[in-house]
XYZ file of C-alpha atoms in Angstrom:
743
model
C -0.047 0.029 -0.012
C 1.418 3.433 -0.948
C 1.439 6.255 1.557
C -0.526 8.605 -0.614
C -3.348 11.011 0.117
C -5.917 8.235 -0.355
C -4.059 6.125 2.185
C -4.320 8.862 4.795
C -7.878 9.676 4.026
C -8.798 5.866 4.429
C -6.656 5.708 7.652
C -8.640 8.573 9.232
C -11.982 7.227 8.115
C -11.161 3.997 9.899
C -10.962 6.087 13.217
C -13.829 8.465 12.327
C -15.588 7.920 15.585
C -12.526 8.949 17.622
C -11.932 11.939 15.218
C -15.489 13.140 15.964
C -15.839 12.396 19.673
C -12.626 13.931 20.919
C -13.053 17.442 19.141
C -16.675 17.552 20.342
C -15.557 16.831 23.941
C -12.865 19.524 23.804
C -15.139 22.058 22.239
C -17.870 21.317 24.854
C -15.336 21.742 27.636
C -14.229 25.105 26.318
C -17.803 26.237 25.766
C -18.581 25.380 29.347
C -15.500 26.878 30.925
C -16.072 30.223 29.049
C -19.730 30.590 30.057
C -18.871 33.289 32.569
C -16.380 35.186 30.282
C -16.600 38.888 31.056
C -17.405 41.516 28.470
C -14.406 43.395 27.218
C -14.487 47.079 26.111
C -11.945 48.702 23.907
C -10.954 52.313 23.307
C -8.439 53.910 21.069
C -6.253 57.033 20.922
C -4.287 58.354 17.988
C -1.268 60.635 18.466
C 0.733 62.659 15.834
C 4.447 62.271 16.642
C 5.911 64.462 13.814
C 9.113 62.335 13.927
C 9.290 61.556 10.201
C 7.899 64.601 8.535
C 7.349 67.201 11.262
C 8.802 70.747 11.583
C 12.474 71.028 11.444
C 14.657 74.134 12.137
C 17.743 72.557 10.643
C 17.243 73.819 7.152
C 20.407 72.206 5.834
C 19.416 68.762 6.929
C 16.245 68.089 4.903
C 16.874 64.351 4.032
C 14.881 61.687 5.923
C 17.089 59.157 7.748
C 14.735 56.139 7.851
C 16.976 54.295 10.344
C 17.007 57.213 12.705
C 13.238 57.584 12.223
C 12.585 53.831 13.038
C 14.913 54.122 16.144
C 12.907 57.220 17.267
C 9.639 55.418 16.866
C 11.026 52.334 18.746
C 12.127 54.663 21.499
C 8.769 56.220 21.735
C 6.771 52.907 21.859
C 9.286 51.509 24.398
C 8.714 54.641 26.436
C 4.930 54.045 26.436
C 5.335 50.482 27.535
C 8.059 51.229 30.094
C 7.595 50.040 33.710
C 8.011 53.680 35.044
C 5.322 54.895 32.678
C 2.829 52.115 33.501
C 3.515 52.539 37.198
C 2.623 56.172 37.074
C -0.606 55.298 35.055
C -1.713 52.669 37.688
C -1.107 55.049 40.576
C -2.875 57.948 39.004
C -5.809 55.879 38.087
C -5.907 54.571 41.656
C -5.706 58.201 42.953
C -8.525 59.185 40.572
C -10.867 56.562 42.005
C -9.928 57.166 45.505
C -10.597 60.892 45.491
C -14.230 60.182 44.457
C -16.990 60.623 47.140
C -19.196 58.076 45.240
C -19.127 55.953 42.202
C -19.093 58.064 38.937
C -20.037 55.919 35.925
C -17.803 58.099 33.713
C -14.875 57.198 35.938
C -15.586 53.797 37.491
C -18.542 51.519 37.650
C -20.472 51.123 40.891
C -19.555 47.539 41.308
C -15.813 48.107 40.832
C -15.937 51.204 43.107
C -17.558 49.252 45.846
C -15.178 46.400 45.492
C -12.230 48.912 45.623
C -13.564 50.493 48.812
C -13.929 47.117 50.559
C -10.223 46.208 49.731
C -8.507 49.496 50.561
C -7.409 49.576 54.149
C -8.246 52.604 56.384
C -4.630 53.786 56.610
C -4.585 54.292 52.906
C -7.983 56.020 52.911
C -6.688 58.444 55.486
C -3.973 59.643 52.938
C -6.769 60.877 50.540
C -7.096 64.650 50.273
C -10.525 65.273 48.934
C -10.540 67.692 45.999
C -6.777 67.608 45.703
C -5.749 64.773 43.458
C -2.129 66.012 43.157
C -1.646 66.025 46.950
C -3.290 62.642 47.264
C -0.998 61.183 44.530
C 2.042 62.492 46.408
C 0.872 60.860 49.590
C 0.331 57.518 47.862
C 3.677 57.764 46.147
C 5.527 58.328 49.415
C 3.619 55.347 50.902
C 4.667 53.092 48.010
C 8.229 53.977 48.145
C 8.378 53.571 51.967
C 8.750 49.813 51.868
C 7.840 46.733 49.749
C 5.069 45.374 51.896
C 2.489 48.199 51.969
C -0.811 48.009 50.277
C -0.086 50.340 47.365
C 3.176 48.702 46.469
C 1.451 45.318 46.258
C -1.553 46.874 44.277
C 0.796 48.205 41.687
C 3.183 45.248 41.373
C 0.948 42.245 41.828
C -2.032 41.232 39.749
C -4.844 43.676 40.260
C -6.881 43.815 37.030
C -7.032 47.586 36.851
C -3.890 49.016 38.623
C -1.063 46.465 38.299
C 1.705 47.046 35.865
C 1.541 43.506 34.357
C -2.242 43.670 33.707
C -2.069 47.207 32.189
C 0.831 46.229 29.962
C -0.970 43.073 28.785
C -3.932 45.203 27.663
C -2.103 47.955 25.747
C -1.852 47.708 21.981
C 0.514 49.931 20.003
C 0.655 50.171 16.253
C 2.286 52.654 13.892
C 0.029 53.420 10.941
C 1.981 52.385 7.950
C 5.039 54.730 7.474
C 3.155 57.859 8.660
C 3.679 59.992 11.835
C 0.530 58.587 13.507
C 0.577 55.963 16.189
C -2.556 54.124 17.478
C -2.760 53.138 21.235
C -5.614 50.707 22.141
C -6.651 49.610 25.539
C -9.105 46.993 26.781
C -10.982 46.619 30.153
C -14.105 45.106 31.539
C -15.115 48.673 32.660
C -15.646 51.108 29.782
C -15.032 54.163 32.115
C -11.691 52.685 33.262
C -10.841 51.815 29.700
C -11.225 55.449 28.581
C -9.560 57.023 31.663
C -6.639 54.649 31.687
C -5.885 55.595 28.095
C -6.156 59.322 28.846
C -3.858 59.095 31.792
C -1.417 57.032 29.736
C -1.360 59.629 26.871
C -0.778 62.472 29.330
C 1.894 60.574 31.218
C 4.013 59.509 28.336
C 3.703 62.779 26.414
C 5.189 64.508 29.540
C 7.811 61.932 29.908
C 8.891 62.187 26.435
C 9.071 65.987 26.585
C 11.067 65.837 29.803
C 13.580 63.316 28.378
C 14.124 65.448 25.181
C 14.288 68.754 27.105
C 16.784 67.380 29.652
C 19.024 65.927 26.952
C 19.128 69.189 24.915
C 19.336 71.503 28.067
C 22.284 69.544 29.385
C 24.109 70.031 26.079
C 23.305 73.754 25.995
C 24.319 74.193 29.606
C 27.598 72.451 28.903
C 28.525 74.661 25.989
C 27.476 77.727 27.851
C 29.846 76.838 30.727
C 32.651 76.211 28.297
C 31.877 79.437 26.459
C 32.151 81.392 29.655
C 35.547 79.748 30.482
C 36.839 80.410 26.901
C 35.668 84.111 27.138
C 37.562 84.503 30.383
C 40.643 82.908 28.808
C 40.423 85.068 25.739
C 39.845 88.251 27.822
C 42.916 87.401 30.056
C 45.071 86.869 27.029
C 44.026 90.117 25.409
C 44.701 91.947 28.871
C 48.099 90.360 29.065
C 49.048 91.742 25.572
C 47.624 95.048 26.434
C 49.762 95.263 29.550
C 52.792 94.121 27.616
C 52.326 96.927 25.024
C 51.870 99.545 27.814
C 54.972 98.359 29.585
C 57.118 98.519 26.555
C 55.403 101.470 24.862
C 54.334 99.603 21.868
C 51.651 100.960 19.611
C 52.027 98.717 16.608
C 55.025 96.394 17.011
C 55.168 95.362 13.350
C 54.950 98.847 11.995
C 57.345 100.064 14.502
C 59.916 97.445 13.759
C 59.418 98.007 10.052
C 59.955 101.755 10.402
C 63.081 101.219 12.685
C 64.483 98.814 10.099
C 63.883 101.236 7.209
C 65.513 104.039 9.197
C 68.478 101.960 10.144
C 68.983 101.082 6.567
C 68.795 104.648 5.502
C 71.083 105.695 8.400
C 73.728 103.097 7.426
C 73.764 104.483 3.950
C 74.227 108.052 5.249
C 76.844 106.761 7.786
C 78.997 105.071 5.254
C 78.645 108.151 2.946
C 79.818 110.494 5.716
C 82.553 108.172 6.802
C 83.864 108.127 3.211
C 83.884 111.839 2.968
C 85.442 112.163 6.416
C 88.362 109.891 5.384
C 88.590 111.628 2.058
C 88.782 115.109 3.607
C 91.202 113.868 6.205
C 93.504 112.457 3.547
C 93.328 115.712 1.462
C 93.986 117.808 4.649
C 97.062 115.750 5.503
C 98.335 116.108 1.988
C 97.959 119.848 2.009
C 99.505 120.238 5.413
C 102.530 118.198 4.166
C 103.005 120.696 1.317
C 103.078 123.722 3.785
C 106.352 124.836 5.316
C 106.879 124.634 9.012
C 106.345 128.269 9.739
C 103.087 128.116 7.825
C 102.009 125.267 9.896
C 102.806 127.198 13.009
C 100.637 129.988 11.631
C 97.703 127.928 10.940
C 98.111 126.331 14.379
C 97.836 129.573 16.090
C 95.602 129.957 19.051
C 92.952 132.104 17.337
C 92.563 129.857 14.450
C 92.472 126.606 16.734
C 89.777 128.311 18.820
C 87.684 128.997 15.603
C 88.135 125.460 14.519
C 87.099 124.065 17.873
C 83.969 126.269 17.932
C 83.227 125.308 14.404
C 83.561 121.631 15.311
C 81.272 121.966 18.152
C 78.667 123.744 16.160
C 78.848 121.100 13.436
C 78.434 118.452 16.079
C 75.416 120.198 17.609
C 73.787 120.725 14.153
C 74.458 116.968 13.317
C 72.797 115.967 16.583
C 69.726 118.016 15.742
C 69.460 116.975 12.147
C 70.182 113.244 12.555
C 67.896 112.614 15.475
C 64.877 110.147 15.397
C 62.460 112.360 17.196
C 58.950 112.225 15.748
C 57.432 114.849 17.928
C 56.452 117.770 15.567
C 56.901 120.406 18.253
C 60.455 119.296 19.097
C 61.253 119.021 15.291
C 60.192 122.560 14.841
C 62.295 123.776 17.718
C 65.317 121.808 16.423
C 64.848 123.382 13.077
C 65.124 126.872 14.611
C 68.150 126.017 16.581
C 69.844 124.386 13.489
C 69.227 127.577 11.434
C 70.825 129.781 14.126
C 73.731 127.461 14.500
C 74.202 127.369 10.637
C 74.291 131.153 10.572
C 76.942 130.969 13.274
C 78.856 128.444 11.306
C 78.872 130.602 8.290
C 80.162 133.546 10.336
C 82.901 131.316 11.754
C 83.927 130.081 8.363
C 84.175 133.609 7.066
C 86.125 134.651 10.140
C 88.573 131.756 9.696
C 89.062 132.542 6.075
C 89.611 136.185 6.963
C 92.202 135.338 9.565
C 94.014 133.069 7.230
C 94.059 135.924 4.593
C 95.348 138.395 7.036
C 98.149 136.154 8.157
C 99.320 135.526 4.663
C 99.070 139.127 3.568
C 101.215 140.209 6.439
C 103.859 137.594 6.105
C 104.157 137.057 2.394
C 104.626 139.157 -0.719
C 103.126 138.714 -4.034
C 105.568 136.001 -4.972
C 103.852 133.620 -2.613
C 100.709 133.044 -4.740
C 101.234 129.210 -4.750
C 101.224 129.005 -0.968
C 98.025 131.135 -0.709
C 96.250 128.637 -3.002
C 97.301 125.724 -0.863
C 96.108 127.520 2.294
C 92.741 128.239 0.578
C 92.443 124.546 -0.168
C 93.416 123.657 3.310
C 90.899 126.028 4.753
C 88.157 124.423 2.722
C 89.167 120.941 3.569
C 89.517 121.935 7.227
C 85.947 123.218 7.264
C 84.715 120.040 5.589
C 86.868 117.759 7.789
C 85.485 119.399 10.994
C 81.912 119.035 9.654
C 82.292 115.373 8.721
C 84.082 114.624 11.992
C 81.193 116.163 13.927
C 78.587 114.157 11.897
C 80.643 111.022 12.292
C 80.579 111.319 16.084
C 76.945 111.941 16.101
C 76.317 108.951 13.852
C 78.451 106.652 16.100
C 76.057 107.640 18.896
C 73.137 107.031 16.781
C 74.451 103.617 15.766
C 74.649 102.723 19.530
C 71.153 104.006 19.952
C 69.940 101.799 17.040
C 71.835 98.797 18.593
C 70.058 99.357 21.868
C 66.752 99.699 20.182
C 67.327 96.397 18.234
C 68.371 94.704 21.519
C 65.171 95.982 23.080
C 62.741 94.986 20.215
C 64.254 91.537 19.346
C 62.969 89.726 22.573
C 59.837 91.648 22.398
C 58.921 90.091 19.093
C 59.068 86.562 20.416
C 57.078 87.444 23.406
C 54.558 89.258 21.124
C 54.226 86.249 18.951
C 53.588 84.016 21.904
C 51.012 86.283 23.152
C 49.283 86.707 19.895
C 49.355 82.944 19.388
C 47.797 82.562 22.811
C 44.931 85.048 21.790
C 44.495 83.303 18.562
C 44.016 79.903 20.161
C 41.757 81.396 22.737
C 39.700 83.141 19.984
C 39.367 80.070 17.864
C 38.298 78.059 20.892
C 35.809 80.819 21.632
C 34.452 80.874 18.088
C 34.209 77.066 18.004
C 32.326 76.878 21.234
C 30.162 79.799 20.169
C 29.260 77.865 16.970
C 28.641 74.609 18.947
C 26.416 76.592 21.354
C 24.452 77.899 18.373
C 24.014 74.376 17.044
C 23.008 73.084 20.496
C 20.382 75.791 20.822
C 19.100 75.093 17.320
C 19.009 71.398 18.218
C 17.226 72.316 21.407
C 14.520 74.119 19.492
C 14.342 71.328 16.952
C 13.865 68.787 19.704
C 11.162 70.850 21.413
C 9.318 70.931 18.052
C 9.663 67.139 17.511
C 8.830 66.354 21.139
C 5.526 68.227 20.910
C 3.332 65.237 20.429
C -0.297 65.984 19.615
C -3.339 63.873 20.579
C -5.374 63.912 17.307
C -7.965 61.384 18.571
C -9.024 61.550 22.217
C -9.845 58.204 23.701
C -13.651 57.610 23.468
C -16.057 56.052 25.956
C -16.938 52.638 24.621
C -20.624 51.851 24.805
C -20.615 48.406 23.303
C -18.226 45.500 24.211
C -15.939 43.846 21.846
C -17.268 40.670 20.044
C -16.676 37.699 22.204
C -13.982 35.236 21.250
C -15.899 32.450 22.806
C -17.012 30.717 19.602
C -13.612 31.243 18.163
C -12.078 29.434 21.194
C -14.600 26.643 20.842
C -13.749 26.230 17.133
C -10.054 26.314 17.923
C -10.485 23.639 20.700
C -12.390 21.469 18.238
C -9.776 21.850 15.541
C -7.002 21.285 18.021
C -8.744 18.035 19.191
C -9.182 16.887 15.628
C -5.530 17.728 14.664
C -4.214 16.049 17.883
C -6.135 12.852 17.328
C -5.285 12.724 13.540
C -1.636 13.303 14.280
C -1.669 10.557 16.929
C -3.260 8.149 14.539
C -0.863 8.940 11.801
C 2.224 8.656 14.150
C 0.957 5.320 15.444
C 0.307 4.066 12.012
C 3.771 5.065 10.788
C 5.353 3.541 14.012
C 3.305 0.292 13.667
C 5.675 -2.621 13.823
C 3.110 -5.172 12.272
C 3.714 -6.689 8.829
C 0.421 -5.285 7.423
C 1.399 -5.135 3.665
C 3.106 -7.505 1.186
C 5.874 -5.075 0.678
C 6.712 -4.796 4.384
C 6.448 -8.573 4.574
C 9.058 -8.995 1.842
C 11.277 -6.365 3.572
C 10.986 -7.885 7.010
C 11.009 -11.578 6.200
C 13.269 -11.562 3.228
C 11.022 -13.925 1.083
C 8.845 -13.144 -1.920
C 5.146 -12.876 -1.346
C 3.209 -15.209 -3.646
C -0.408 -14.565 -2.473
C -2.324 -12.529 0.048
C -5.649 -13.304 1.777
C -7.887 -10.630 3.130
C -9.636 -10.450 6.482
C -13.214 -11.484 5.753
C -15.755 -8.922 7.299
C -19.496 -8.911 7.852
C -21.601 -10.058 5.013
C -23.794 -6.916 5.459
C -20.942 -4.563 4.497
C -20.866 -2.632 1.242
C -17.771 -4.437 0.171
C -18.355 -7.807 -1.703
C -16.182 -10.033 0.385
C -17.217 -13.135 -1.466
C -15.628 -11.701 -4.559
C -12.513 -10.777 -2.659
C -12.248 -14.205 -1.226
C -12.744 -15.864 -4.506
C -10.032 -13.647 -6.013
C -7.631 -14.380 -3.148
C -8.288 -18.164 -3.468
C -7.886 -18.040 -7.276
C -4.559 -16.288 -6.796
C -3.210 -18.975 -4.416
C -4.615 -21.822 -6.464
C -3.320 -20.381 -9.751
C 0.283 -20.400 -8.262
C -0.092 -23.977 -7.186
C -1.617 -25.007 -10.582
C 1.165 -23.119 -12.539
C 3.690 -24.973 -10.420
C 2.340 -28.342 -11.681
C 3.120 -27.502 -15.248
C 6.704 -26.814 -14.248
C 7.287 -30.244 -12.780
C 9.318 -32.747 -14.867
C 7.429 -35.848 -13.931
C 3.810 -35.058 -14.619
C 2.785 -38.561 -13.363
C 3.666 -37.793 -9.859
C 1.636 -35.466 -7.690
C 2.954 -31.992 -6.859
C 3.723 -31.901 -3.186
C 3.173 -28.405 -1.511
C 4.112 -27.727 2.059
C 2.374 -25.094 4.113
C 4.166 -24.222 7.321
C 4.355 -21.353 9.802
C 6.692 -20.168 12.529
C 3.836 -19.588 15.070
C 0.511 -21.250 15.847
C -2.836 -19.777 14.706
C -1.393 -18.310 11.490
C -4.540 -19.534 9.484
C -2.936 -22.517 7.578
C -6.023 -24.706 8.060
C -8.423 -21.814 7.011
C -6.340 -21.086 3.776
C -6.158 -24.914 3.091
C -9.888 -25.216 3.342
C -10.583 -22.659 0.737
C -7.690 -23.820 -1.470
C -8.848 -27.454 -1.341
C -12.399 -26.410 -1.986
C -11.188 -24.467 -5.097
C -8.910 -27.269 -6.458
C -11.814 -29.836 -5.966
C -13.990 -27.547 -7.912
C -11.575 -27.604 -10.684
C -11.723 -31.515 -10.550
C -8.248 -31.996 -9.276
C -7.597 -35.016 -6.980
C -6.185 -33.733 -3.750
C -4.513 -35.397 -0.763
C -4.622 -33.235 2.409
C -1.980 -34.337 5.003
C -2.605 -32.442 8.236
C -2.184 -32.712 12.039
C -5.509 -31.027 12.576
C -8.541 -33.463 12.655
C -11.104 -30.711 12.214
C -13.808 -31.525 9.792
C -13.404 -29.139 6.830
C -16.767 -30.128 5.487
C -15.388 -31.012 1.988
C -17.690 -33.704 0.586
C -16.002 -34.000 -2.855
C -14.862 -37.395 -4.056
C -11.584 -35.774 -5.216
C -10.735 -34.820 -1.644
C -8.783 -37.220 0.658
C -7.496 -36.374 4.139
C -4.761 -37.938 6.038
C -4.347 -36.895 9.708
C -0.961 -37.573 11.507
C 0.097 -37.040 15.087
C 2.695 -34.393 16.134
C 5.758 -36.211 17.564
C 9.478 -36.363 17.169
C 9.087 -39.006 14.495
C 8.451 -36.086 12.214
C 12.244 -35.399 12.076
C 12.784 -38.902 10.454
C 10.032 -38.813 7.845
C 11.586 -38.531 4.344
C 8.569 -39.440 2.232
C 4.882 -38.368 2.273
C 3.962 -41.971 2.212
C 5.350 -42.389 5.725
C 2.465 -40.235 7.033
C 0.145 -43.137 6.113
C 0.944 -45.381 8.979
C -2.241 -47.480 8.450
C -1.557 -47.766 4.648
C -5.008 -46.732 3.707
C -3.874 -45.103 0.520
C -2.749 -47.660 -2.137
C -1.532 -45.304 -4.916
C -0.181 -41.829 -4.133
C 0.390 -41.243 -7.819
C -3.334 -41.058 -8.297
C -3.407 -37.532 -6.809
C -2.776 -34.309 -8.680
C -1.707 -32.371 -5.588
C -0.620 -33.238 -2.139
C -0.925 -30.366 0.509
C 1.079 -31.096 3.527
C 0.258 -28.913 6.520
C 2.836 -28.902 9.369
C 2.544 -27.210 12.776
C 4.393 -23.958 13.872
C 8.073 -24.826 13.558
C 9.122 -22.742 16.598
C 7.329 -24.978 19.191
C 7.015 -28.231 17.111
C 9.229 -30.675 15.261
C 9.081 -30.644 11.446
C 10.138 -33.168 8.808
C 13.622 -31.876 7.826
C 14.421 -34.638 5.309
C 11.056 -34.406 3.742
C 11.242 -30.665 3.400
C 14.199 -31.029 1.077
C 12.026 -33.163 -1.279
C 9.118 -30.793 -1.473
C 8.161 -29.280 -4.770
C 6.977 -26.030 -3.232
C 6.886 -24.647 0.288
C 4.710 -21.817 1.423
C 5.181 -19.784 4.628
C 1.746 -18.769 6.070
C 1.841 -15.794 8.361
C -0.651 -13.160 9.666
C -0.357 -9.569 8.548
C -1.631 -8.194 11.855
C 1.454 -9.143 13.869
C 5.141 -8.191 14.071
C 7.947 -10.343 12.679
C 9.916 -11.161 15.928
C 13.555 -12.235 16.363
C 12.151 -15.801 17.189
C 10.521 -15.932 13.770
C 13.718 -14.819 12.069
C 15.818 -17.465 13.925
C 13.196 -20.242 13.227
C 13.007 -19.420 9.444
C 16.839 -19.283 9.155
C 16.967 -22.694 10.961
C 14.326 -24.126 8.497
C 16.248 -22.815 5.560
C 19.602 -24.315 6.840
C 17.922 -27.742 7.532
C 16.383 -28.103 4.146
C 17.797 -27.924 0.696
C 14.570 -27.677 -1.134
C 13.223 -24.626 -3.033
C 13.083 -21.282 -1.156
C 9.695 -20.791 0.444
C 7.257 -18.068 -0.644
C 4.927 -16.134 1.623
C 1.117 -16.500 1.751
C 0.091 -13.397 3.704
C -3.004 -14.013 5.662
C -5.375 -11.633 7.138
C -4.318 -8.470 5.283
C -6.546 -5.439 5.371
C -9.209 -5.269 2.727
C -7.712 -2.132 1.244
C -4.435 -4.008 0.535
C -6.349 -6.227 -1.904
C -6.336 -3.259 -4.306
C -2.838 -4.309 -5.254
C -4.230 -7.610 -6.533
C -7.817 -6.808 -7.789
C -7.619 -3.069 -8.467
C -10.528 -0.997 -7.177
C -12.519 -2.929 -4.590
C -15.928 -4.252 -5.521
C -17.867 -1.696 -3.547
C -21.096 0.329 -4.184
C -20.007 3.997 -4.463
C -22.012 7.141 -5.172
C -20.914 9.537 -7.953
C -19.757 11.987 -5.260
C -17.598 9.342 -3.572
C -16.128 8.307 -6.853
C -15.266 11.832 -7.789
C -13.719 12.431 -4.246
C -11.610 9.335 -4.621
C -10.333 10.502 -8.053
C -9.604 13.853 -6.558
C -7.546 12.612 -3.674
C -5.674 10.309 -6.155
C -5.245 13.198 -8.650
C -6.933 11.111 -11.375
C -9.091 13.655 -12.865
C -9.012 12.446 -16.371
C -9.181 8.660 -15.766
C -11.802 6.816 -17.782
C -13.429 3.410 -17.386
C -13.334 2.505 -21.010
C -11.440 3.315 -24.199
C -14.344 5.104 -25.755
């Protein structure tokens, strides 16, 4: 039998009573247990979150981050179902009910209010402040947090149907509407007023908690940056004050412009200095040359006291003029004063030069005649070079002083530059830190405003007061119980069938026993059944007799009868039953049969072709080597007159069997029942039988198979079926186009 859909359908139909009874019992039990099921009311609130598409101050960030959006929704939904949130809701609902003077059907039903008042102890009732729900809530909260054994703590944390955290959480339903900004919150309760008010308190509580969390996060960031900005401002101001004090101490207005100006003046001064130095040495050389050309008395003349006095005064005046003209004073008043003094001194210099020239002329006019013209020319040159020399000498002295002043100025400004750079770098770092913190503070405040916008959750649909309860699930539970019972029984039947260790089918018989099945014989049911058992029995007997008759034509010596042995490993396998039907069929076909058996039961076969020979079971069976030895009384004169001899021997496990005779058998048949398991004892007995005999390998006659197994032999069972049943059978076998004839 194949394990197809038809097999499973037939298997379940065999246990149809159990498949109907168990589901009905389970459904009836659920129906009875749910007879007092309370009515459940449902209310819903819808909130607008604005998380995905709400207002946003951050204009640059216009893209929607779906991952961040989903995270924000998860955070919001988890906040709604957080233990802290539900604890606040339960305590506020309890406070609302306790502050009532009497039952208000818009807040709590009369029955629930009365039950509540009966349960609440007096010490809790004394904490109620009539007309002040906030103060009452604070009192209840303090009592709850005082220890873990008080009434309110147990009320919130145990299993009260209206106030406990576990029960409230189990009745909350959260659902985001597609990919929108809306979230639906459902709540169920046996009391419609409690259903509505619990949902109202829940919405109010989590909206406030969400705003507080968002505000605290953004405020903390803003406060941090404000504190850092204040510190940075102080650092920047201190660095700037330090630079200001440094400039005041060292009289610096603009260090870089000042050093640039000093460097330019120094460069210009050096050019002038080298020019004056060159002219000084040139005039000095010329003067020495001229003096070398003069005679000694002329030298004495020009070195007279009056001339030296004029030269000294002239040198001093030139020095003073150089000091005034080569100074680096930038004060306009002082410059004007110096200009006046220089003008006066220049006039005095002119006078002294004229006086010196006059004195030189007077000396030479007195001492020399007209023949001394050459010496006069030399003296004139000497006078001019003396004047130039004295002027350059004075300028050179002044410039030497000025060079020293420039050197001191460079020595002063050189270290100031490094310090100035350090101070400016310090200011620059402090300024950049200040600007960075200022920018971060601006972003934090922008984020703060953005968070405030997004945390502004709107309640678009206020929870309504439910006036009709939800449809009861009682019938659904009854149906589910019935289906569960049916599936459980069906699964059990299928598992037991698949785990069944009995032989059952010819295929399993061949697999378990290791021999080929030659024939099968069905279990004969009641005659009143729709199945034609007479037809099936006839077909089964025909199949067995056909094998025996065909074996006769294979025998070499047709004059001798065909000897067939029917044996079994166990007792009550049905050998005699099969022999009776087989003998009846062979006699009907006019074959002469000799039936050798150990069973003296009357088979009620009255045909002249049938002869029966009964033997006793004893150890003598081991020695029998010919069928003739079973005829101890020698009643049969000619064994060759029979067409077939059927030898029936008892179960070989518990009884002896003719070993020598078995090897001479033409054919042997192992008769076994289909409704039993093939045990280890059967295997050992069959192996012993095969080892002890050298005859042909036995074949199996499987007795007592289920009627459905006969379809492997006769096809569809001869059974009265309606058109519907025929169509259903074709459907489960997927034979939609099968015809009963060629046409």
